PDB file of C-alpha atoms and ligand atoms in Angstrom:
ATOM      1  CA  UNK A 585       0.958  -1.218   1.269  1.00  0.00           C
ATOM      2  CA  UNK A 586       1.110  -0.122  -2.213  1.00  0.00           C
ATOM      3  CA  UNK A 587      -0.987   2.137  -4.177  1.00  0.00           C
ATOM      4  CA  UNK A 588      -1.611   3.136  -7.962  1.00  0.00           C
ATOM      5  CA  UNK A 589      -2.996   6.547  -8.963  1.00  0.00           C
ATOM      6  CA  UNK A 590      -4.214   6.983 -11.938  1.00  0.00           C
ATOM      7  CA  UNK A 591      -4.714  10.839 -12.665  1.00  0.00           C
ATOM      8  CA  UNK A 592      -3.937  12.985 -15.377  1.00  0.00           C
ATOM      9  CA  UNK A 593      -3.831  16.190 -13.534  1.00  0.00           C
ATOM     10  CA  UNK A 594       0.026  16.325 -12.522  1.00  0.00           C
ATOM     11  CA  UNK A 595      -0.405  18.659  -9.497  1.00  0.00           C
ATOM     12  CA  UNK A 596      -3.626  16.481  -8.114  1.00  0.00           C
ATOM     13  CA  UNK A 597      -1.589  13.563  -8.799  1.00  0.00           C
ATOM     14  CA  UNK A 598       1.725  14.419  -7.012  1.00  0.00           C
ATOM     15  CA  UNK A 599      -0.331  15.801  -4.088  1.00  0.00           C
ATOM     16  CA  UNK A 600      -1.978  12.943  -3.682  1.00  0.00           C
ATOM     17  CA  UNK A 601       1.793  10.637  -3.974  1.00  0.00           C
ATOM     18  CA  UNK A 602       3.571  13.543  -1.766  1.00  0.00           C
ATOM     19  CA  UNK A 603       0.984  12.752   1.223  1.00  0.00           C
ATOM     20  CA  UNK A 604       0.444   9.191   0.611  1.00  0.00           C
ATOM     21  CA  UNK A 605       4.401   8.990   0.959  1.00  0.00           C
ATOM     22  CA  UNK A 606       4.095  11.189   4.097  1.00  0.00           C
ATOM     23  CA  UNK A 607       1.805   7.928   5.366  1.00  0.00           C
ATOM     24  CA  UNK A 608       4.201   5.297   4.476  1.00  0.00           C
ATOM     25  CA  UNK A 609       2.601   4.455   1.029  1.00  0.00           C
ATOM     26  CA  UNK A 610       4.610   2.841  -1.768  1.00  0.00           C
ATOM     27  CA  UNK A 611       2.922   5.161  -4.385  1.00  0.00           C
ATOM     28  CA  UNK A 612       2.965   4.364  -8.332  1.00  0.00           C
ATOM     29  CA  UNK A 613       1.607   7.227 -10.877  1.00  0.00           C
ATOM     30  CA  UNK A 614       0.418   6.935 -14.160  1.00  0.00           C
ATOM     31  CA  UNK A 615      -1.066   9.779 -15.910  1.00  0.00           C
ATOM     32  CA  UNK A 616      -3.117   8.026 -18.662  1.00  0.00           C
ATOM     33  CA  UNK A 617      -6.192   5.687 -18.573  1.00  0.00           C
ATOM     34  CA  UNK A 618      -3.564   2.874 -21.074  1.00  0.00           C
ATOM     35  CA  UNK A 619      -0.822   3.347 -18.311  1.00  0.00           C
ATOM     36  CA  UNK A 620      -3.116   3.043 -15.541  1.00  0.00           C
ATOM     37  CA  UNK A 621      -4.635   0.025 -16.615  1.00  0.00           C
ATOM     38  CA  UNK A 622      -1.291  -1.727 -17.462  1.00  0.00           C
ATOM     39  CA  UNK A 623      -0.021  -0.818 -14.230  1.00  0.00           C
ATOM     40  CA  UNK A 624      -3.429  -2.022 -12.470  1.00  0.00           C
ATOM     41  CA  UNK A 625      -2.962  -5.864 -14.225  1.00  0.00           C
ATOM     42  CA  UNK A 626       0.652  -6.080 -13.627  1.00  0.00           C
ATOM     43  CA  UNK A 627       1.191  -4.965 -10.281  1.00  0.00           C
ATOM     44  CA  UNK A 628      -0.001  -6.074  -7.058  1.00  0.00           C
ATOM     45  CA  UNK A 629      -1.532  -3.168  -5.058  1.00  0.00           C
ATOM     46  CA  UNK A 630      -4.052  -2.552  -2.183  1.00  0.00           C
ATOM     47  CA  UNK A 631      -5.411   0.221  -3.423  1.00  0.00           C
ATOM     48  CA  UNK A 632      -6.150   1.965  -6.504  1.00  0.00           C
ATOM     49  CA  UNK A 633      -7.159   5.658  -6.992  1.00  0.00           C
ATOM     50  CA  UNK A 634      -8.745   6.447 -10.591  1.00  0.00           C
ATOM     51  CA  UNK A 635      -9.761   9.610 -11.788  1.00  0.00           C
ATOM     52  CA  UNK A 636     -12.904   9.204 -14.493  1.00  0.00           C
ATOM     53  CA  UNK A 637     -11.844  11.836 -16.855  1.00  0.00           C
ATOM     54  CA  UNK A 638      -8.428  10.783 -18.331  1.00  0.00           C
ATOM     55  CA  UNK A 639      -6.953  10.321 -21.801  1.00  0.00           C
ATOM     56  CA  UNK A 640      -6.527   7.608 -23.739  1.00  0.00           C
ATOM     57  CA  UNK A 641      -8.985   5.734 -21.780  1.00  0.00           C
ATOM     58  CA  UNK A 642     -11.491   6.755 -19.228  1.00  0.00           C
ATOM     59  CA  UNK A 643     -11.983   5.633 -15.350  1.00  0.00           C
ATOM     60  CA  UNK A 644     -15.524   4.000 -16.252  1.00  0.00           C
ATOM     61  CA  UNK A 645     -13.971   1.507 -18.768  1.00  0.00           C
ATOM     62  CA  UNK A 646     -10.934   1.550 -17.018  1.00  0.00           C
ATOM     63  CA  UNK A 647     -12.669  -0.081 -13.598  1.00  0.00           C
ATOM     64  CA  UNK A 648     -15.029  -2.098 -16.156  1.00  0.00           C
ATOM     65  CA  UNK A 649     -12.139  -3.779 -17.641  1.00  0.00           C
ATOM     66  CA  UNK A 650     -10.659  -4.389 -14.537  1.00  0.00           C
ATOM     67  CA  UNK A 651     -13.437  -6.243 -12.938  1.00  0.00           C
ATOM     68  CA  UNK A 652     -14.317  -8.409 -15.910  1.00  0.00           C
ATOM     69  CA  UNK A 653     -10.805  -9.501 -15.291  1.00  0.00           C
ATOM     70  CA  UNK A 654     -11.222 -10.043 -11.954  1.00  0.00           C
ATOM     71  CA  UNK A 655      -9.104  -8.215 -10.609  1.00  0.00           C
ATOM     72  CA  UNK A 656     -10.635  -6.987  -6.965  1.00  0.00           C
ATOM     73  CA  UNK A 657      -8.627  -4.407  -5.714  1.00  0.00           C
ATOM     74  CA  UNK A 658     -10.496  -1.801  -4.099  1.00  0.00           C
ATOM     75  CA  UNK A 659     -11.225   1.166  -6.396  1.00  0.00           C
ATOM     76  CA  UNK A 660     -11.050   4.719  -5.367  1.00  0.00           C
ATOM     77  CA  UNK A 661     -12.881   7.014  -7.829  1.00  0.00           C
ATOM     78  CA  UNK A 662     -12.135  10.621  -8.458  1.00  0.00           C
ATOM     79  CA  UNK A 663     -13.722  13.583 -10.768  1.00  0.00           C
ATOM     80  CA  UNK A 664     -13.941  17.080 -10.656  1.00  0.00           C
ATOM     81  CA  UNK A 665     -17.869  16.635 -11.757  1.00  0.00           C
ATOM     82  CA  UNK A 666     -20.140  15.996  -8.801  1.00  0.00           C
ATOM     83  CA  UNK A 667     -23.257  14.878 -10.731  1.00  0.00           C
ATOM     84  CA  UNK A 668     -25.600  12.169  -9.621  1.00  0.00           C
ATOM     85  CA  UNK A 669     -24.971  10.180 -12.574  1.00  0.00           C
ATOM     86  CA  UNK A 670     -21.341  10.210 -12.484  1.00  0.00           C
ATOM     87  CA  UNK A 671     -21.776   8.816  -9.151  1.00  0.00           C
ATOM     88  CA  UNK A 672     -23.747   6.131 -10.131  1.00  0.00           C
ATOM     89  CA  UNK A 673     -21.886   5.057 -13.248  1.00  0.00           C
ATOM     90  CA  UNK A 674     -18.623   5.053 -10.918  1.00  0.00           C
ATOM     91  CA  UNK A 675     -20.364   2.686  -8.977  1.00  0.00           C
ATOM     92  CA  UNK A 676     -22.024   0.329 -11.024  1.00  0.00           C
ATOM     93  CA  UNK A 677     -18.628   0.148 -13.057  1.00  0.00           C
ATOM     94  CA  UNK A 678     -17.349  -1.279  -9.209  1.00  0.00           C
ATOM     95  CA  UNK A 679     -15.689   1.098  -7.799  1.00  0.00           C
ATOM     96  CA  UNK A 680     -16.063   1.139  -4.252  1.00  0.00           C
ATOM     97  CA  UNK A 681     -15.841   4.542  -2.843  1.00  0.00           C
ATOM     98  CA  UNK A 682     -16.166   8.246  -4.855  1.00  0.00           C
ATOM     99  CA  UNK A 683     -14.939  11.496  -3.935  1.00  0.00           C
ATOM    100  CA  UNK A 684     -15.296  14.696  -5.992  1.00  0.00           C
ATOM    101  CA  UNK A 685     -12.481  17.311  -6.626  1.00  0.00           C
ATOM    102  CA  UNK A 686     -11.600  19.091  -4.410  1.00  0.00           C
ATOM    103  CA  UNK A 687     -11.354  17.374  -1.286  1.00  0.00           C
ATOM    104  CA  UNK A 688      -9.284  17.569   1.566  1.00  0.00           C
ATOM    105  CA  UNK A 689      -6.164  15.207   1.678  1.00  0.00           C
ATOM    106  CA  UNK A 690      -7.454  14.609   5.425  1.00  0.00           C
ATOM    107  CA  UNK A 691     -10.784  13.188   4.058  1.00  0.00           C
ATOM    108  CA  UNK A 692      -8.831  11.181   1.384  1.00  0.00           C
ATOM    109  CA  UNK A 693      -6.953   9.397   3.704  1.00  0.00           C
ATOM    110  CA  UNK A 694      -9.517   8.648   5.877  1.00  0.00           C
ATOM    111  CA  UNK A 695     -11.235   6.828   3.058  1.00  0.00           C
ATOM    112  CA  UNK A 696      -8.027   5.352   1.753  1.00  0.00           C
ATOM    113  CA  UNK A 697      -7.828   3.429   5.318  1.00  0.00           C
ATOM    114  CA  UNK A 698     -11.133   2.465   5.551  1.00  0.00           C
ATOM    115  CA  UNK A 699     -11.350   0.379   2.272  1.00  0.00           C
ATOM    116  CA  UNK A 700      -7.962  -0.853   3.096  1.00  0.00           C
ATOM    117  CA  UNK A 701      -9.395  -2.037   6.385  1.00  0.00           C
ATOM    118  CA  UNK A 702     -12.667  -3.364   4.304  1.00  0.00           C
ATOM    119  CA  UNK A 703     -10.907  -5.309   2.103  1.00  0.00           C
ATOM    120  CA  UNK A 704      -8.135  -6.998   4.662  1.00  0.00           C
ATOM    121  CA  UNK A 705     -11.093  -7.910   6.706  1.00  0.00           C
ATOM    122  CA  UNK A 706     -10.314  -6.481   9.611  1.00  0.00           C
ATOM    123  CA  UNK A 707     -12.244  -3.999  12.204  1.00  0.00           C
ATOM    124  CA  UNK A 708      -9.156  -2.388  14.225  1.00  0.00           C
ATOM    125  CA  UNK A 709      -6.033  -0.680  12.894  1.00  0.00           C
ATOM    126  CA  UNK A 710      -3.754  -2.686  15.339  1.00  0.00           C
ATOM    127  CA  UNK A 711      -1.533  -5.374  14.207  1.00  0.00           C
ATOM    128  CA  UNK A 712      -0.317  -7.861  17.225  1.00  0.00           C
ATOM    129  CA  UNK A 713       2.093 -10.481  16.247  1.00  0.00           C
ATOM    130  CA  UNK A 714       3.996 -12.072  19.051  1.00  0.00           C
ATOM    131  CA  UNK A 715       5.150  -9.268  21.410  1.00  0.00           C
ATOM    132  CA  UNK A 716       4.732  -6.697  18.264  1.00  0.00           C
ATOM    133  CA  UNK A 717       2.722  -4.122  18.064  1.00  0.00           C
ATOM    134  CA  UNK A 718       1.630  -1.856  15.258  1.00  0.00           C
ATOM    135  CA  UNK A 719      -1.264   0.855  15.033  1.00  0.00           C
ATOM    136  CA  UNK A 720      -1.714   1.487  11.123  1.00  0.00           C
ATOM    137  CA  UNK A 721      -3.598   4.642  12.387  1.00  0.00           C
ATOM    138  CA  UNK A 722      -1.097   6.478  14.608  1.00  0.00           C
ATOM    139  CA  UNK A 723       1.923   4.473  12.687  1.00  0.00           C
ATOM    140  CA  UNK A 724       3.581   4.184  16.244  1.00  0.00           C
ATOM    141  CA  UNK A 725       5.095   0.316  16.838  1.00  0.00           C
ATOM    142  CA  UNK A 726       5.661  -1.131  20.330  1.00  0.00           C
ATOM    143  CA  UNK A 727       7.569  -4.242  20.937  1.00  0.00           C
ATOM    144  CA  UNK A 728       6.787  -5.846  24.794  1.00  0.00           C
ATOM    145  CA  UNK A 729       5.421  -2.101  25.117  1.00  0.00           C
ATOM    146  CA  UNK A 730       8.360  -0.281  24.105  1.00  0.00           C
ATOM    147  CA  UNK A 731       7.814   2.209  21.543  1.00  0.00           C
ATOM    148  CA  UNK A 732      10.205   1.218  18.770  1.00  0.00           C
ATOM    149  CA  UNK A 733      11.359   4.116  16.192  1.00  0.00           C
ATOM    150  CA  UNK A 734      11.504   2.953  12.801  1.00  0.00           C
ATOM    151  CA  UNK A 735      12.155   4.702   9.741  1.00  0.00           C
ATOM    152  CA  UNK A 736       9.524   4.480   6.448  1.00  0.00           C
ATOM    153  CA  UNK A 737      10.306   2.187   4.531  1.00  0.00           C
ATOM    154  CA  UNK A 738      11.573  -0.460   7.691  1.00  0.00           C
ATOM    155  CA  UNK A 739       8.062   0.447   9.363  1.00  0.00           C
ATOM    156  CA  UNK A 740       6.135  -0.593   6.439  1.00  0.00           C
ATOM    157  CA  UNK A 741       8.331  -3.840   5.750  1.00  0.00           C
ATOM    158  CA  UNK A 742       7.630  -4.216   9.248  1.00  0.00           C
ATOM    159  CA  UNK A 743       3.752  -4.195   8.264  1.00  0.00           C
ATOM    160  CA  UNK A 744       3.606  -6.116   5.353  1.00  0.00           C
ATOM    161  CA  UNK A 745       5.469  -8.869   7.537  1.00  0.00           C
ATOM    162  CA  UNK A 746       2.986  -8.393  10.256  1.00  0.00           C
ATOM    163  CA  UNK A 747      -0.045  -8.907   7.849  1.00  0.00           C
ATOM    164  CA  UNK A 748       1.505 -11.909   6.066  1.00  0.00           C
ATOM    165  CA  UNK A 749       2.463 -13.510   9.701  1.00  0.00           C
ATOM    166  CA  UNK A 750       3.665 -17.518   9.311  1.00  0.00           C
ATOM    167  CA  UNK A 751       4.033 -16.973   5.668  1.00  0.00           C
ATOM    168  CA  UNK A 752       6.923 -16.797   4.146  1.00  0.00           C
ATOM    169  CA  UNK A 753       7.689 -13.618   2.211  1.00  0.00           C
ATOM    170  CA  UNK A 754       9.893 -14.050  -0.752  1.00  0.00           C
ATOM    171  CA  UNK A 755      11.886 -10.623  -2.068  1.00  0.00           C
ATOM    172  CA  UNK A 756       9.749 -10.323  -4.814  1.00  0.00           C
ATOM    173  CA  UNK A 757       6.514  -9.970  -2.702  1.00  0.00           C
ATOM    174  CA  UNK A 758       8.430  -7.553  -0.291  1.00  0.00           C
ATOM    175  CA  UNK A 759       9.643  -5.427  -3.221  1.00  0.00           C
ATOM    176  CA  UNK A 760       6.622  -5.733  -5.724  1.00  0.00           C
ATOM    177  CA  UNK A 761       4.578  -4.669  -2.119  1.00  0.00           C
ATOM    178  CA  UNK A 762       6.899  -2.449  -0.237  1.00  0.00           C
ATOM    179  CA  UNK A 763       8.667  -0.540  -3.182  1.00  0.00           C
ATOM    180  CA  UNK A 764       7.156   0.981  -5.760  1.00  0.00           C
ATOM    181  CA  UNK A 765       7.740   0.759  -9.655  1.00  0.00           C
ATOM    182  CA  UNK A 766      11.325   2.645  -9.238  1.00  0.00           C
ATOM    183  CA  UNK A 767      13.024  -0.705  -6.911  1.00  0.00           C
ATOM    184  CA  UNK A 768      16.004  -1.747  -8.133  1.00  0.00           C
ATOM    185  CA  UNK A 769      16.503  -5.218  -8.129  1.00  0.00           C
ATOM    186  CA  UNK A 770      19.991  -5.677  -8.695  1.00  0.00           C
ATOM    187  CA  UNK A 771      20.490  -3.743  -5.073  1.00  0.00           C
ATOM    188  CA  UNK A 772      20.669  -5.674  -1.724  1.00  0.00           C
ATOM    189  CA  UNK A 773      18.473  -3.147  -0.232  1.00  0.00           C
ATOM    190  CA  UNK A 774      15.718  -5.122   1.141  1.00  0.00           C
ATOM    191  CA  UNK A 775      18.496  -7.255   3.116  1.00  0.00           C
ATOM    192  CA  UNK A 776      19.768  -3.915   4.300  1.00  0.00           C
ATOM    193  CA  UNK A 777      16.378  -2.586   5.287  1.00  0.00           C
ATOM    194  CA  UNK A 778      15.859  -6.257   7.195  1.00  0.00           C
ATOM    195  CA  UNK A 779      18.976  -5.916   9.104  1.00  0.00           C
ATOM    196  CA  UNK A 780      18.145  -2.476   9.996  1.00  0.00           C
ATOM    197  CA  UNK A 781      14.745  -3.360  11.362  1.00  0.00           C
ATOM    198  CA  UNK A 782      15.960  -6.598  13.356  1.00  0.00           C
ATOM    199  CA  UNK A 783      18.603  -4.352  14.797  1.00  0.00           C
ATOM    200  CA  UNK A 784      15.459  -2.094  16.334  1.00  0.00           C
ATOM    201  CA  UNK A 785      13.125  -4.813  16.736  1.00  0.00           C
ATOM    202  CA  UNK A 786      15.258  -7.480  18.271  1.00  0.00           C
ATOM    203  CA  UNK A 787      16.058  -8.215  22.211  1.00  0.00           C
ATOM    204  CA  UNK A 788      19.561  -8.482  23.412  1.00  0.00           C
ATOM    205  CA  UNK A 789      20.864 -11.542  22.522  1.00  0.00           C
ATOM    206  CA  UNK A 790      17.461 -13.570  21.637  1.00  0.00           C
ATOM    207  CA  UNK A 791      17.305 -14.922  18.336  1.00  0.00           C
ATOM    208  CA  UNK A 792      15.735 -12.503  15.734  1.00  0.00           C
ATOM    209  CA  UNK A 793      11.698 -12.774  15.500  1.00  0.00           C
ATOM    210  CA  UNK A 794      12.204 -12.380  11.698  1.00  0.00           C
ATOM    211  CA  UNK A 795      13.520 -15.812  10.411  1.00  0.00           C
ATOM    212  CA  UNK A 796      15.472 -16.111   6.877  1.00  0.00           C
ATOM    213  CA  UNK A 797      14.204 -18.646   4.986  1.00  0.00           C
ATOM    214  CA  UNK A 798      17.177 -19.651   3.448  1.00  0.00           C
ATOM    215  CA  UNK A 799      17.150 -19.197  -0.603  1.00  0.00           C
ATOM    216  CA  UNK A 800      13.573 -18.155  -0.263  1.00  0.00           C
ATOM    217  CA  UNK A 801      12.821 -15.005   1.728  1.00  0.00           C
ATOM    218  CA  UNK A 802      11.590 -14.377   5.173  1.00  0.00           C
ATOM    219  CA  UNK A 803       9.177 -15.255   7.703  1.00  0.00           C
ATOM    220  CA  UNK A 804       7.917 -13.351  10.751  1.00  0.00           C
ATOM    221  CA  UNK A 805       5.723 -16.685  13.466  1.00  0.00           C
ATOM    222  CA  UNK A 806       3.068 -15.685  14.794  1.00  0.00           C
ATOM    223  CA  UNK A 807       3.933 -17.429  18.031  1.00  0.00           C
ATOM    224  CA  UNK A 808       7.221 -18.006  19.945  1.00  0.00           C
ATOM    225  CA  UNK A 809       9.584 -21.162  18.269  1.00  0.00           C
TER     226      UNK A 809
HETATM  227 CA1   CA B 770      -8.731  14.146 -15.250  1.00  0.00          CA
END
């Protein structure tokens, strides 16, 4: 799951990317309303969090532009001003939730999941693929009922495979999704971070539940071959 916050206020901005990290986020920043909105059009994210009060271009216009363009990413608004107005111009812009500086990174997060769970359409924060299972709440991922430890950035490549099940997922969806704006493409790290994870995920000597889809990426079935 990957996230854009746009927010000129550097310490509000790296608190926000510190704890979002903490949760397994990819995080991108941008610290002007131009940057934020380039960012927004290019980049495929779950999530964006948009302060109103930003230079170069404001949150309003900013969320406007975005929906003219169609562009539906959920919309997480943020000011410092708590007026009714504000409120209301947030949301008729189409944002779809508002919180007012300052707020507890608790309560953030809390909203954070629940548009992410609004907007993937689903009512539980469990992920069940085969004999996998993942709780996006708790983080903790059990295969056959075996609590499975996984590092970061393998547990959420683990969950973007999980919520793309029977698709195949080419290296440019897993790094545009997974990594954030600093991924390296000339690395082999997401093969690295594969073999990792099918090294913890895998059974003795059964053949690995994430396929390679030779010359175009990978693919996690959603039921036994
Ligand atoms: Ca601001």
């Amino acid at each position: 799951m990957r996230i854009l916050v746009i927010e000129d206020e550097k310490k509000i901005a790296s608190f926000i990317q510190r704890g979002l990290k903490e949760e397994n986020f990819a995080v991108d920043l941008a610290f002007d309303g131009e940057q934020g909105l380039f960012l927004a059009e290019t980049n495929p994210y779950n999530l964006i969090v948009l302060d109103i009060m930003l230079p170069e271009r404001d949150g309003i216009s900013i969320c406007r532009e975005l929906r003219r363009k169609a562009v539906r990413t959920p919309i997480l608004m943020l000011t410092a001003r708590d007026a009714v107005a504000d409120k209301v111009s947030g949301l008729d812009s189409g944002a779809d939730d508002y919180m007012t500086k300052p707020f507890s990174f608790d309560e953030f997060l809390a909203r954070v999941r629940s548009l992410l769970r609004r907007s993937s359409g689903s009512a539980s924060n469990v992920l069940r693929v085969q004999n996998l299972e993942l709780n996006q709440l708790s983080r903790r991922v059990f295969r056959s009922g075996k609590e499975i430890t996984l590092s970061a950035k393998e547990y959420a490549l683990l969950e973007f495979l999980m919520l793309h099940a029977d698709e195949v997922v080419t290296r440019t969806m897993i790094s545009e999704q997974v990594w954030n704006e600093d991924f390296d493409s000339f690395t082999n790290v997401i093969d690295v971070h594969i073999k990792h994870l099918r090294d913890k995920i895998d059974i003795d000597e059964t053949p690995s539940l994430i396929h390679t889809v030779r010359g175009r990426g990978y693919c996690l079935p959603a039921n036994p071959a």
